[in-house]
PDB file of C-alpha atoms in Angstrom:
ATOM      1  CA  MET A   1       0.000   0.000   0.000  1.00 49.00           C
ATOM      2  CA  ILE A   2       2.842   2.295   0.881  1.00 51.00           C
ATOM      3  CA  ALA A   3       4.484   1.502  -2.390  1.00 52.00           C
ATOM      4  CA  GLY A   4       1.255   2.307  -4.123  1.00 54.00           C
ATOM      5  CA  ARG A   5       1.060   5.578  -2.344  1.00 51.00           C
ATOM      6  CA  GLU A   6       4.657   6.373  -3.309  1.00 51.00           C
ATOM      7  CA  ARG A   7       3.830   5.633  -6.894  1.00 55.00           C
ATOM      8  CA  LEU A   8       0.778   7.727  -6.607  1.00 50.00           C
ATOM      9  CA  GLY A   9       2.757  10.516  -4.969  1.00 55.00           C
ATOM     10  CA  GLY A  10       5.432  10.355  -7.653  1.00 57.00           C
ATOM     11  CA  ARG A  11       2.746  10.576 -10.251  1.00 59.00           C
ATOM     12  CA  ASP A  12       1.227  13.597  -8.504  1.00 58.00           C
ATOM     13  CA  MET A  13       4.600  15.286  -8.237  1.00 59.00           C
ATOM     14  CA  SER A  14       5.223  14.708 -11.919  1.00 77.00           C
ATOM     15  CA  PHE A  15       1.848  16.286 -12.756  1.00 76.00           C
ATOM     16  CA  LEU A  16       2.525  19.200 -10.442  1.00 76.00           C
ATOM     17  CA  GLY A  17       5.949  19.703 -12.004  1.00 78.00           C
ATOM     18  CA  LYS A  18       4.409  19.718 -15.400  1.00 78.00           C
ATOM     19  CA  LEU A  19       1.823  22.130 -14.169  1.00 81.00           C
ATOM     20  CA  LEU A  20       4.474  24.415 -12.748  1.00 83.00           C
ATOM     21  CA  VAL A  21       6.504  24.170 -15.954  1.00 83.00           C
ATOM     22  CA  GLY A  22       3.417  25.024 -17.967  1.00 83.00           C
ATOM     23  CA  LEU A  23       2.588  27.860 -15.605  1.00 85.00           C
ATOM     24  CA  GLN A  24       6.135  29.188 -15.872  1.00 84.00           C
ATOM     25  CA  LEU A  25       5.970  28.928 -19.622  1.00 86.00           C
ATOM     26  CA  PHE A  26       2.617  30.756 -19.593  1.00 87.00           C
ATOM     27  CA  LEU A  27       3.971  33.457 -17.291  1.00 87.00           C
ATOM     28  CA  SER A  28       7.051  33.811 -19.498  1.00 86.00           C
ATOM     29  CA  VAL A  29       4.842  34.316 -22.493  1.00 85.00           C
ATOM     30  CA  VAL A  30       2.719  36.789 -20.522  1.00 84.00           C
ATOM     31  CA  PHE A  31       5.766  38.670 -19.310  1.00 81.00           C
ATOM     32  CA  LEU A  32       7.164  38.603 -22.839  1.00 82.00           C
ATOM     33  CA  VAL A  33       3.928  40.107 -24.162  1.00 82.00           C
ATOM     34  CA  PHE A  34       3.888  42.612 -21.310  1.00 79.00           C
ATOM     35  CA  ALA A  35       7.517  43.532 -21.998  1.00 79.00           C
ATOM     36  CA  GLY A  36       6.692  43.945 -25.666  1.00 76.00           C
ATOM     37  CA  ALA A  37       3.750  46.122 -24.774  1.00 74.00           C
ATOM     38  CA  VAL A  38       5.885  48.192 -22.397  1.00 71.00           C
ATOM     39  CA  PHE A  39       8.577  48.540 -25.033  1.00 70.00           C
ATOM     40  CA  SER A  40       6.027  49.496 -27.662  1.00 70.00           C
ATOM     41  CA  THR A  41       4.406  51.953 -25.267  1.00 68.00           C
ATOM     42  CA  GLN A  42       7.800  53.415 -24.365  1.00 64.00           C
ATOM     43  CA  ALA A  43       8.685  53.714 -28.051  1.00 61.00           C
ATOM     44  CA  ASN A  44       5.398  55.463 -28.907  1.00 70.00           C
ATOM     45  CA  TRP A  45       5.500  57.754 -25.853  1.00 67.00           C
ATOM     46  CA  LYS A  46       8.187  60.028 -27.300  1.00 70.00           C
ATOM     47  CA  LYS A  47       6.330  60.345 -30.567  1.00 75.00           C
ATOM     48  CA  THR A  48       3.087  60.950 -28.699  1.00 74.00           C
ATOM     49  CA  ALA A  49       4.788  63.538 -26.491  1.00 74.00           C
ATOM     50  CA  ASP A  50       6.199  65.353 -29.555  1.00 78.00           C
ATOM     51  CA  LEU A  51       2.803  65.309 -31.214  1.00 81.00           C
ATOM     52  CA  ALA A  52       1.212  66.529 -27.993  1.00 79.00           C
ATOM     53  CA  GLU A  53       3.766  69.333 -27.694  1.00 81.00           C
ATOM     54  CA  GLU A  54       3.173  70.320 -31.326  1.00 82.00           C
ATOM     55  CA  LYS A  55      -0.564  70.280 -30.694  1.00 82.00           C
ATOM     56  CA  VAL A  56      -0.009  72.439 -27.616  1.00 83.00           C
ATOM     57  CA  LYS A  57       1.991  74.944 -29.678  1.00 84.00           C
ATOM     58  CA  LYS A  58      -0.675  74.953 -32.366  1.00 83.00           C
ATOM     59  CA  THR A  59      -3.294  75.313 -29.681  1.00 83.00           C
ATOM     60  CA  GLU A  60      -1.402  78.258 -28.157  1.00 83.00           C
ATOM     61  CA  ALA A  61      -1.081  79.875 -31.605  1.00 85.00           C
ATOM     62  CA  ASN A  62      -4.740  79.244 -32.299  1.00 82.00           C
ATOM     63  CA  LYS A  63      -5.550  80.599 -28.849  1.00 79.00           C
ATOM     64  CA  LEU A  64      -3.536  83.779 -29.533  1.00 84.00           C
ATOM     65  CA  GLU A  65      -5.189  84.159 -32.936  1.00 83.00           C
ATOM     66  CA  VAL A  66      -8.585  83.573 -31.384  1.00 78.00           C
ATOM     67  CA  GLU A  67      -7.798  86.084 -28.620  1.00 82.00           C
ATOM     68  CA  GLN A  68      -6.718  88.671 -31.204  1.00 84.00           C
ATOM     69  CA  ALA A  69      -9.792  87.966 -33.311  1.00 81.00           C
ATOM     70  CA  PHE A  70     -11.915  88.169 -30.180  1.00 80.00           C
ATOM     71  CA  ALA A  71     -10.293  91.506 -29.217  1.00 85.00           C
ATOM     72  CA  THR A  72     -10.956  92.848 -32.720  1.00 87.00           C
ATOM     73  CA  TYR A  73     -14.472  91.487 -32.642  1.00 80.00           C
ATOM     74  CA  LYS A  74     -14.973  92.933 -29.154  1.00 83.00           C
ATOM     75  CA  THR A  75     -13.727  96.364 -30.272  1.00 88.00           C
ATOM     76  CA  ARG A  76     -15.955  96.242 -33.343  1.00 86.00           C
ATOM     77  CA  MET A  77     -18.877  95.069 -31.235  1.00 85.00           C
ATOM     78  CA  GLU A  78     -18.252  97.874 -28.702  1.00 87.00           C
ATOM     79  CA  THR A  79     -18.130 100.415 -31.544  1.00 89.00           C
ATOM     80  CA  ASP A  80     -21.249  98.920 -33.096  1.00 84.00           C
ATOM     81  CA  LEU A  81     -22.871  98.957 -29.662  1.00 86.00           C
ATOM     82  CA  LYS A  82     -22.043 102.641 -29.210  1.00 87.00           C
ATOM     83  CA  ASN A  83     -23.326 103.382 -32.710  1.00 88.00           C
ATOM     84  CA  GLU A  84     -26.469 101.383 -32.042  1.00 85.00           C
ATOM     85  CA  GLN A  85     -26.885 103.167 -28.708  1.00 86.00           C
ATOM     86  CA  ALA A  86     -26.480 106.518 -30.506  1.00 87.00           C
ATOM     87  CA  ARG A  87     -28.954 105.378 -33.163  1.00 85.00           C
ATOM     88  CA  ALA A  88     -31.280 104.201 -30.429  1.00 83.00           C
ATOM     89  CA  SER A  89     -30.965 107.550 -28.646  1.00 85.00           C
ATOM     90  CA  ASP A  90     -31.571 109.366 -31.919  1.00 84.00           C
ATOM     91  CA  ALA A  91     -34.476 107.047 -32.655  1.00 80.00           C
ATOM     92  CA  GLU A  92     -35.879 107.735 -29.192  1.00 84.00           C
ATOM     93  CA  GLY A  93     -35.554 111.483 -29.859  1.00 86.00           C
ATOM     94  CA  ARG A  94     -37.260 111.084 -33.203  1.00 84.00           C
ATOM     95  CA  ALA A  95     -39.883 108.869 -31.640  1.00 80.00           C
ATOM     96  CA  LYS A  96     -40.506 111.520 -28.981  1.00 86.00           C
ATOM     97  CA  LEU A  97     -40.654 114.179 -31.675  1.00 85.00           C
ATOM     98  CA  LEU A  98     -43.054 112.043 -33.695  1.00 84.00           C
ATOM     99  CA  LYS A  99     -45.082 111.396 -30.556  1.00 86.00           C
ATOM    100  CA  ASP A 100     -45.227 115.120 -29.805  1.00 87.00           C
ATOM    101  CA  LEU A 101     -46.125 115.745 -33.421  1.00 84.00           C
ATOM    102  CA  GLY A 102     -48.738 113.020 -33.232  1.00 80.00           C
ATOM    103  CA  ASP A 103     -50.144 114.533 -30.039  1.00 87.00           C
ATOM    104  CA  SER A 104     -50.200 117.956 -31.647  1.00 85.00           C
ATOM    105  CA  THR A 105     -51.806 116.510 -34.766  1.00 83.00           C
ATOM    106  CA  GLU A 106     -54.339 114.698 -32.643  1.00 85.00           C
ATOM    107  CA  LYS A 107     -55.159 117.948 -30.849  1.00 88.00           C
ATOM    108  CA  GLU A 108     -55.490 119.688 -34.176  1.00 87.00           C
ATOM    109  CA  LEU A 109     -57.670 116.820 -35.380  1.00 84.00           C
ATOM    110  CA  VAL A 110     -59.858 117.130 -32.296  1.00 88.00           C
ATOM    111  CA  ALA A 111     -60.049 120.874 -32.837  1.00 87.00           C
ATOM    112  CA  ALA A 112     -60.864 120.299 -36.506  1.00 83.00           C
ATOM    113  CA  LYS A 113     -63.554 117.801 -35.574  1.00 85.00           C
ATOM    114  CA  THR A 114     -64.946 120.255 -33.048  1.00 87.00           C
ATOM    115  CA  GLU A 115     -64.908 122.991 -35.643  1.00 84.00           C
ATOM    116  CA  ARG A 116     -66.510 120.622 -38.142  1.00 85.00           C
ATOM    117  CA  ASP A 117     -69.245 119.798 -35.644  1.00 83.00           C
ATOM    118  CA  GLU A 118     -69.752 123.481 -35.009  1.00 85.00           C
ATOM    119  CA  GLN A 119     -69.934 124.087 -38.727  1.00 84.00           C
ATOM    120  CA  ARG A 120     -72.469 121.308 -39.031  1.00 83.00           C
ATOM    121  CA  GLU A 121     -74.528 122.953 -36.326  1.00 81.00           C
ATOM    122  CA  LEU A 122     -74.238 126.272 -38.097  1.00 77.00           C
ATOM    123  CA  ALA A 123     -75.254 124.590 -41.346  1.00 72.00           C
ATOM    124  CA  LYS A 124     -78.558 123.643 -39.755  1.00 76.00           C
ATOM    125  CA  VAL A 125     -79.816 127.226 -39.769  1.00 71.00           C
ATOM    126  CA  SER A 126     -82.827 128.028 -41.825  1.00 72.00           C
ATOM    127  CA  VAL A 127     -82.677 128.679 -45.556  1.00 77.00           C
ATOM    128  CA  GLU A 128     -83.999 132.200 -45.037  1.00 83.00           C
ATOM    129  CA  GLU A 129     -81.195 133.080 -42.627  1.00 86.00           C
ATOM    130  CA  ALA A 130     -78.621 131.683 -45.050  1.00 82.00           C
ATOM    131  CA  ARG A 131     -80.131 133.718 -47.884  1.00 87.00           C
ATOM    132  CA  GLN A 132     -80.037 136.874 -45.772  1.00 88.00           C
ATOM    133  CA  ARG A 133     -76.412 136.265 -44.859  1.00 89.00           C
ATOM    134  CA  ARG A 134     -75.561 135.693 -48.505  1.00 89.00           C
ATOM    135  CA  GLU A 135     -77.242 138.942 -49.444  1.00 90.00           C
ATOM    136  CA  GLU A 136     -75.373 140.716 -46.649  1.00 91.00           C
ATOM    137  CA  ALA A 137     -72.112 139.156 -47.832  1.00 91.00           C
ATOM    138  CA  LEU A 138     -72.737 140.272 -51.404  1.00 91.00           C
ATOM    139  CA  LEU A 139     -73.625 143.739 -50.178  1.00 92.00           C
ATOM    140  CA  GLN A 140     -70.511 143.885 -48.023  1.00 93.00           C
ATOM    141  CA  ARG A 141     -68.406 142.648 -50.936  1.00 91.00           C
ATOM    142  CA  GLY A 142     -69.760 145.433 -53.096  1.00 91.00           C
ATOM    143  CA  ILE A 143     -69.032 147.943 -50.343  1.00 93.00           C
ATOM    144  CA  ASN A 144     -65.510 146.540 -49.971  1.00 92.00           C
ATOM    145  CA  ASN A 145     -64.944 146.796 -53.719  1.00 92.00           C
ATOM    146  CA  ASP A 146     -66.154 150.391 -53.686  1.00 91.00           C
ATOM    147  CA  LEU A 147     -63.944 151.166 -50.694  1.00 93.00           C
ATOM    148  CA  GLN A 148     -60.955 149.502 -52.366  1.00 94.00           C
ATOM    149  CA  LYS A 149     -61.582 151.485 -55.533  1.00 90.00           C
ATOM    150  CA  LEU A 150     -61.866 154.673 -53.481  1.00 91.00           C
ATOM    151  CA  LEU A 151     -58.693 153.749 -51.603  1.00 92.00           C
ATOM    152  CA  ASN A 152     -56.815 153.222 -54.872  1.00 92.00           C
ATOM    153  CA  GLU A 153     -58.037 156.574 -56.130  1.00 91.00           C
ATOM    154  CA  LYS A 154     -56.984 158.216 -52.873  1.00 91.00           C
ATOM    155  CA  GLN A 155     -53.566 156.567 -53.086  1.00 92.00           C
ATOM    156  CA  ASP A 156     -53.137 157.792 -56.658  1.00 91.00           C
ATOM    157  CA  ARG A 157     -54.246 161.224 -55.523  1.00 89.00           C
ATOM    158  CA  VAL A 158     -51.816 161.148 -52.590  1.00 91.00           C
ATOM    159  CA  LYS A 159     -48.997 160.129 -54.921  1.00 88.00           C
ATOM    160  CA  ALA A 160     -49.882 162.951 -57.301  1.00 88.00           C
ATOM    161  CA  LEU A 161     -50.055 165.383 -54.389  1.00 90.00           C
ATOM    162  CA  GLU A 162     -46.682 164.132 -53.150  1.00 90.00           C
ATOM    163  CA  ASP A 163     -45.227 164.843 -56.591  1.00 88.00           C
ATOM    164  CA  VAL A 164     -46.824 168.288 -56.553  1.00 87.00           C
ATOM    165  CA  LYS A 165     -45.550 168.809 -53.020  1.00 89.00           C
ATOM    166  CA  PHE A 166     -42.027 167.855 -54.055  1.00 89.00           C
ATOM    167  CA  ASN A 167     -42.125 170.183 -57.043  1.00 86.00           C
ATOM    168  CA  LEU A 168     -43.548 172.954 -54.886  1.00 88.00           C
ATOM    169  CA  GLN A 169     -40.826 172.381 -52.309  1.00 89.00           C
ATOM    170  CA  VAL A 170     -38.185 172.603 -55.025  1.00 87.00           C
ATOM    171  CA  ALA A 171     -39.837 175.703 -56.423  1.00 86.00           C
ATOM    172  CA  GLU A 172     -40.201 177.135 -52.923  1.00 88.00           C
ATOM    173  CA  ARG A 173     -36.530 176.595 -52.161  1.00 88.00           C
ATOM    174  CA  ALA A 174     -35.658 178.152 -55.492  1.00 86.00           C
ATOM    175  CA  LEU A 175     -37.987 181.066 -54.801  1.00 86.00           C
ATOM    176  CA  GLN A 176     -36.642 181.498 -51.285  1.00 88.00           C
ATOM    177  CA  ASP A 177     -33.072 181.517 -52.546  1.00 88.00           C
ATOM    178  CA  LYS A 178     -34.108 183.800 -55.363  1.00 82.00           C
ATOM    179  CA  HIS A 179     -35.997 186.046 -52.947  1.00 84.00           C
ATOM    180  CA  THR A 180     -33.026 186.284 -50.612  1.00 90.00           C
ATOM    181  CA  LYS A 181     -30.695 186.960 -53.504  1.00 82.00           C
ATOM    182  CA  LEU A 182     -33.078 189.511 -54.961  1.00 80.00           C
ATOM    183  CA  LEU A 183     -33.374 191.297 -51.637  1.00 85.00           C
ATOM    184  CA  ASN A 184     -29.614 191.412 -51.284  1.00 84.00           C
ATOM    185  CA  ASP A 185     -29.158 192.457 -54.903  1.00 73.00           C
ATOM    186  CA  LEU A 186     -31.959 194.999 -54.592  1.00 72.00           C
ATOM    187  CA  ALA A 187     -30.412 196.566 -51.541  1.00 78.00           C
ATOM    188  CA  LEU A 188     -27.025 196.657 -53.242  1.00 71.00           C
ATOM    189  CA  PHE A 189     -28.408 197.972 -56.528  1.00 63.00           C
ATOM    190  CA  GLN A 190     -30.467 200.591 -54.738  1.00 68.00           C
ATOM    191  CA  LYS A 191     -27.343 201.805 -53.001  1.00 70.00           C
ATOM    192  CA  ILE A 192     -25.395 201.843 -56.249  1.00 63.00           C
ATOM    193  CA  ILE A 193     -28.215 203.538 -58.167  1.00 60.00           C
ATOM    194  CA  ALA A 194     -28.768 206.036 -55.389  1.00 63.00           C
ATOM    195  CA  ALA A 195     -25.054 206.753 -55.259  1.00 62.00           C
ATOM    196  CA  ALA A 196     -25.108 207.325 -59.020  1.00 51.00           C
ATOM    197  CA  GLY A 197     -28.102 209.627 -58.723  1.00 49.00           C
ATOM    198  CA  LEU A 198     -30.369 207.385 -60.858  1.00 47.00           C
ATOM    199  CA  SER A 199     -34.027 206.483 -60.349  1.00 47.00           C
ATOM    200  CA  THR A 200     -35.101 203.105 -58.978  1.00 59.00           C
ATOM    201  CA  ASP A 201     -38.640 203.300 -60.371  1.00 49.00           C
ATOM    202  CA  PRO A 202     -39.404 199.994 -62.256  1.00 49.00           C
ATOM    203  CA  GLN A 203     -41.309 201.817 -64.950  1.00 35.00           C
ATOM    204  CA  THR A 204     -38.265 203.962 -65.595  1.00 37.00           C
ATOM    205  CA  VAL A 205     -35.920 200.984 -66.062  1.00 43.00           C
ATOM    206  CA  ALA A 206     -38.373 198.514 -67.662  1.00 33.00           C
ATOM    207  CA  GLY A 207     -36.745 198.946 -71.021  1.00 32.00           C
ATOM    208  CA  LEU A 208     -33.256 198.131 -69.733  1.00 42.00           C
ATOM    209  CA  GLN A 209     -33.748 194.347 -69.631  1.00 58.00           C
ATOM    210  CA  THR A 210     -31.282 192.601 -71.941  1.00 73.00           C
ATOM    211  CA  PRO A 211     -31.379 189.135 -73.559  1.00 84.00           C
ATOM    212  CA  PRO A 212     -28.901 186.459 -72.434  1.00 89.00           C
ATOM    213  CA  PRO A 213     -25.383 186.631 -73.840  1.00 91.00           C
ATOM    214  CA  ALA A 214     -24.178 184.134 -76.432  1.00 92.00           C
ATOM    215  CA  VAL A 215     -23.231 181.161 -74.280  1.00 96.00           C
ATOM    216  CA  ASP A 216     -23.071 177.367 -74.593  1.00 96.00           C
ATOM    217  CA  GLY A 217     -23.290 174.801 -71.817  1.00 96.00           C
ATOM    218  CA  GLU A 218     -24.187 171.222 -70.950  1.00 96.00           C
ATOM    219  CA  VAL A 219     -27.053 169.528 -69.148  1.00 97.00           C
ATOM    220  CA  LEU A 220     -25.772 168.164 -65.820  1.00 96.00           C
ATOM    221  CA  GLU A 221     -28.951 166.675 -64.419  1.00 95.00           C
ATOM    222  CA  THR A 222     -32.692 166.424 -65.083  1.00 93.00           C
ATOM    223  CA  LYS A 223     -35.618 166.013 -62.731  1.00 90.00           C
ATOM    224  CA  ARG A 224     -38.917 164.755 -64.098  1.00 83.00           C
ATOM    225  CA  ALA A 225     -41.895 166.415 -62.470  1.00 73.00           C
ATOM    226  CA  GLY A 226     -45.162 164.841 -61.404  1.00 65.00           C
ATOM    227  CA  ARG A 227     -48.419 164.964 -63.266  1.00 64.00           C
ATOM    228  CA  SER A 228     -49.018 168.676 -62.692  1.00 59.00           C
ATOM    229  CA  GLY A 229     -45.450 170.008 -62.438  1.00 68.00           C
ATOM    230  CA  SER A 230     -42.721 171.018 -64.849  1.00 80.00           C
ATOM    231  CA  ASP A 231     -39.468 169.208 -65.572  1.00 88.00           C
ATOM    232  CA  LEU A 232     -36.324 170.787 -64.111  1.00 94.00           C
ATOM    233  CA  VAL A 233     -32.957 170.940 -65.893  1.00 96.00           C
ATOM    234  CA  GLU A 234     -29.598 171.753 -64.267  1.00 97.00           C
ATOM    235  CA  ILE A 235     -26.951 173.257 -66.600  1.00 97.00           C
ATOM    236  CA  SER A 236     -23.221 173.891 -66.323  1.00 96.00           C
ATOM    237  CA  ILE A 237     -23.236 177.709 -66.823  1.00 96.00           C
ATOM    238  CA  GLY A 238     -24.395 180.469 -64.490  1.00 95.00           C
ATOM    239  CA  SER A 239     -24.125 184.104 -63.536  1.00 93.00           C
ATOM    240  CA  ASP A 240     -20.376 184.168 -64.211  1.00 94.00           C
ATOM    241  CA  ASP A 241     -21.315 183.548 -67.857  1.00 95.00           C
ATOM    242  CA  GLY A 242     -23.791 186.450 -67.850  1.00 92.00           C
ATOM    243  CA  LEU A 243     -26.965 184.442 -67.180  1.00 93.00           C
ATOM    244  CA  ALA A 244     -29.763 185.555 -64.889  1.00 92.00           C
ATOM    245  CA  GLU A 245     -33.202 184.360 -63.804  1.00 90.00           C
ATOM    246  CA  GLY A 246     -35.715 184.676 -66.597  1.00 89.00           C
ATOM    247  CA  HIS A 247     -33.258 184.070 -69.425  1.00 93.00           C
ATOM    248  CA  LYS A 248     -34.395 181.495 -71.955  1.00 94.00           C
ATOM    249  CA  LEU A 249     -32.054 178.890 -73.430  1.00 96.00           C
ATOM    250  CA  SER A 250     -32.482 176.185 -76.058  1.00 95.00           C
ATOM    251  CA  VAL A 251     -31.602 172.526 -75.495  1.00 96.00           C
ATOM    252  CA  TYR A 252     -30.376 170.330 -78.338  1.00 95.00           C
ATOM    253  CA  ARG A 253     -28.513 167.088 -78.960  1.00 92.00           C
ATOM    254  CA  PRO A 254     -25.425 167.542 -81.141  1.00 89.00           C
ATOM    255  CA  GLN A 255     -24.723 165.481 -84.227  1.00 85.00           C
ATOM    256  CA  VAL A 256     -23.167 162.083 -83.485  1.00 81.00           C
ATOM    257  CA  GLY A 257     -21.977 160.056 -86.456  1.00 82.00           C
ATOM    258  CA  ASP A 258     -24.839 159.665 -88.937  1.00 82.00           C
ATOM    259  CA  LYS A 259     -27.367 161.061 -86.461  1.00 83.00           C
ATOM    260  CA  ALA A 260     -28.166 164.722 -87.128  1.00 86.00           C
ATOM    261  CA  ALA A 261     -28.415 167.335 -84.406  1.00 87.00           C
ATOM    262  CA  LYS A 262     -31.847 167.388 -82.737  1.00 91.00           C
ATOM    263  CA  PHE A 263     -33.725 170.272 -81.084  1.00 93.00           C
ATOM    264  CA  LEU A 264     -35.183 169.107 -77.742  1.00 94.00           C
ATOM    265  CA  GLY A 265     -36.891 172.200 -76.289  1.00 93.00           C
ATOM    266  CA  ASP A 266     -36.549 175.523 -74.436  1.00 94.00           C
ATOM    267  CA  ILE A 267     -35.962 176.193 -70.724  1.00 95.00           C
ATOM    268  CA  LYS A 268     -36.403 179.278 -68.593  1.00 94.00           C
ATOM    269  CA  LEU A 269     -33.921 179.874 -65.776  1.00 94.00           C
ATOM    270  CA  VAL A 270     -35.454 180.065 -62.301  1.00 92.00           C
ATOM    271  CA  TYR A 271     -32.323 179.691 -60.170  1.00 93.00           C
ATOM    272  CA  VAL A 272     -28.791 180.895 -60.984  1.00 94.00           C
ATOM    273  CA  THR A 273     -25.459 180.484 -59.173  1.00 95.00           C
ATOM    274  CA  PRO A 274     -22.039 181.675 -60.370  1.00 94.00           C
ATOM    275  CA  ASP A 275     -21.246 178.426 -62.241  1.00 95.00           C
ATOM    276  CA  ARG A 276     -24.581 176.612 -62.504  1.00 96.00           C
ATOM    277  CA  ALA A 277     -28.260 177.281 -63.106  1.00 96.00           C
ATOM    278  CA  VAL A 278     -31.633 175.517 -62.939  1.00 95.00           C
ATOM    279  CA  GLY A 279     -34.384 176.027 -65.478  1.00 94.00           C
ATOM    280  CA  VAL A 280     -37.892 174.753 -66.074  1.00 94.00           C
ATOM    281  CA  VAL A 281     -38.906 173.260 -69.420  1.00 93.00           C
ATOM    282  CA  ILE A 282     -41.280 175.710 -71.122  1.00 92.00           C
ATOM    283  CA  LEU A 283     -41.221 174.142 -74.586  1.00 91.00           C
ATOM    284  CA  ARG A 284     -40.647 170.505 -75.491  1.00 89.00           C
ATOM    285  CA  ALA A 285     -40.063 169.221 -79.006  1.00 88.00           C
ATOM    286  CA  LYS A 286     -42.087 166.252 -80.228  1.00 86.00           C
ATOM    287  CA  ASN A 287     -40.435 163.038 -78.982  1.00 82.00           C
ATOM    288  CA  GLY A 288     -37.805 165.228 -77.360  1.00 82.00           C
ATOM    289  CA  VAL A 289     -36.457 163.857 -74.073  1.00 89.00           C
ATOM    290  CA  ILE A 290     -33.826 166.005 -72.386  1.00 92.00           C
ATOM    291  CA  GLU A 291     -31.048 163.889 -70.892  1.00 92.00           C
ATOM    292  CA  ARG A 292     -27.789 164.404 -69.108  1.00 94.00           C
ATOM    293  CA  GLY A 293     -25.024 165.360 -71.551  1.00 94.00           C
ATOM    294  CA  ASP A 294     -27.261 167.303 -73.958  1.00 95.00           C
ATOM    295  CA  ASN A 295     -26.160 170.844 -74.932  1.00 96.00           C
ATOM    296  CA  VAL A 296     -27.749 174.207 -74.081  1.00 97.00           C
ATOM    297  CA  THR A 297     -27.253 177.477 -75.947  1.00 95.00           C
ATOM    298  CA  SER A 298     -28.627 180.984 -76.154  1.00 92.00           C
ATOM    299  CA  LYS A 299     -27.646 181.374 -79.792  1.00 87.00           C
ATOM    300  CA  LEU A 300     -30.662 179.713 -81.390  1.00 81.00           C
ATOM    301  CA  GLY A 301     -33.048 182.478 -80.372  1.00 62.00           C
ATOM    302  CA  GLN A 302     -30.749 185.352 -81.345  1.00 59.00           C
TER     303      GLN A 302
END
């Protein structure tokens, strides 16, 4: 029995040894695979690390680019926001203005509706009252037309009177100057005549009046009178040339090129100074208009 057990034990030990050998072989294979995996992992780690570092650099570059783009976008968005805020503020102002305008328009509309209602109420008056008002309106219109016509006539009359007034003022100034001059001349002449022992009786000296001397001059200015006045003409010769109030001169336009000389009219002097004189037109030729630059002479009537 013991021998059987020994045989059995030897058999078990042989199986266990085989099992251990198989297990060792299996573990060797496992360790070999594990070593290969570790070696492969160690070999790929450097490549993976380089790729990771390159990705990190690219990521940093992309991050910087994104940050720059974001900064630009942020600046543009802030500018757009400010512009939009300004537009919004302007739009609010316009909206307020439109609202105020709308309120004002609504008030005007209410007022217009009220006025329309009032007009409708007024339109409900009787036909007889409307006819009477129409007749009154026509009568008032006729009165207004008559008054306007009368006003126009009065205005024309006032204008004519203003022209007459102006001419009278000019004539008055001329007469006042002439009167003053005549008084001074009269006093002087009376002294001279009295000193010479001559008479100052007008009837005695009536025949001493002489015509104007032979002189030529030029028209310096003209003044057209109103409806009832006379035209005035200022000339370039006066008392130093022998002229006096009352002398009559002729006005003509000298020959220019193919145009012949033209007689324009006669003037009578009403105001005389040493180098100038003013006369009134007493005779006007047909289609004769006296203008500045025309000539005057006393030779045509001599």
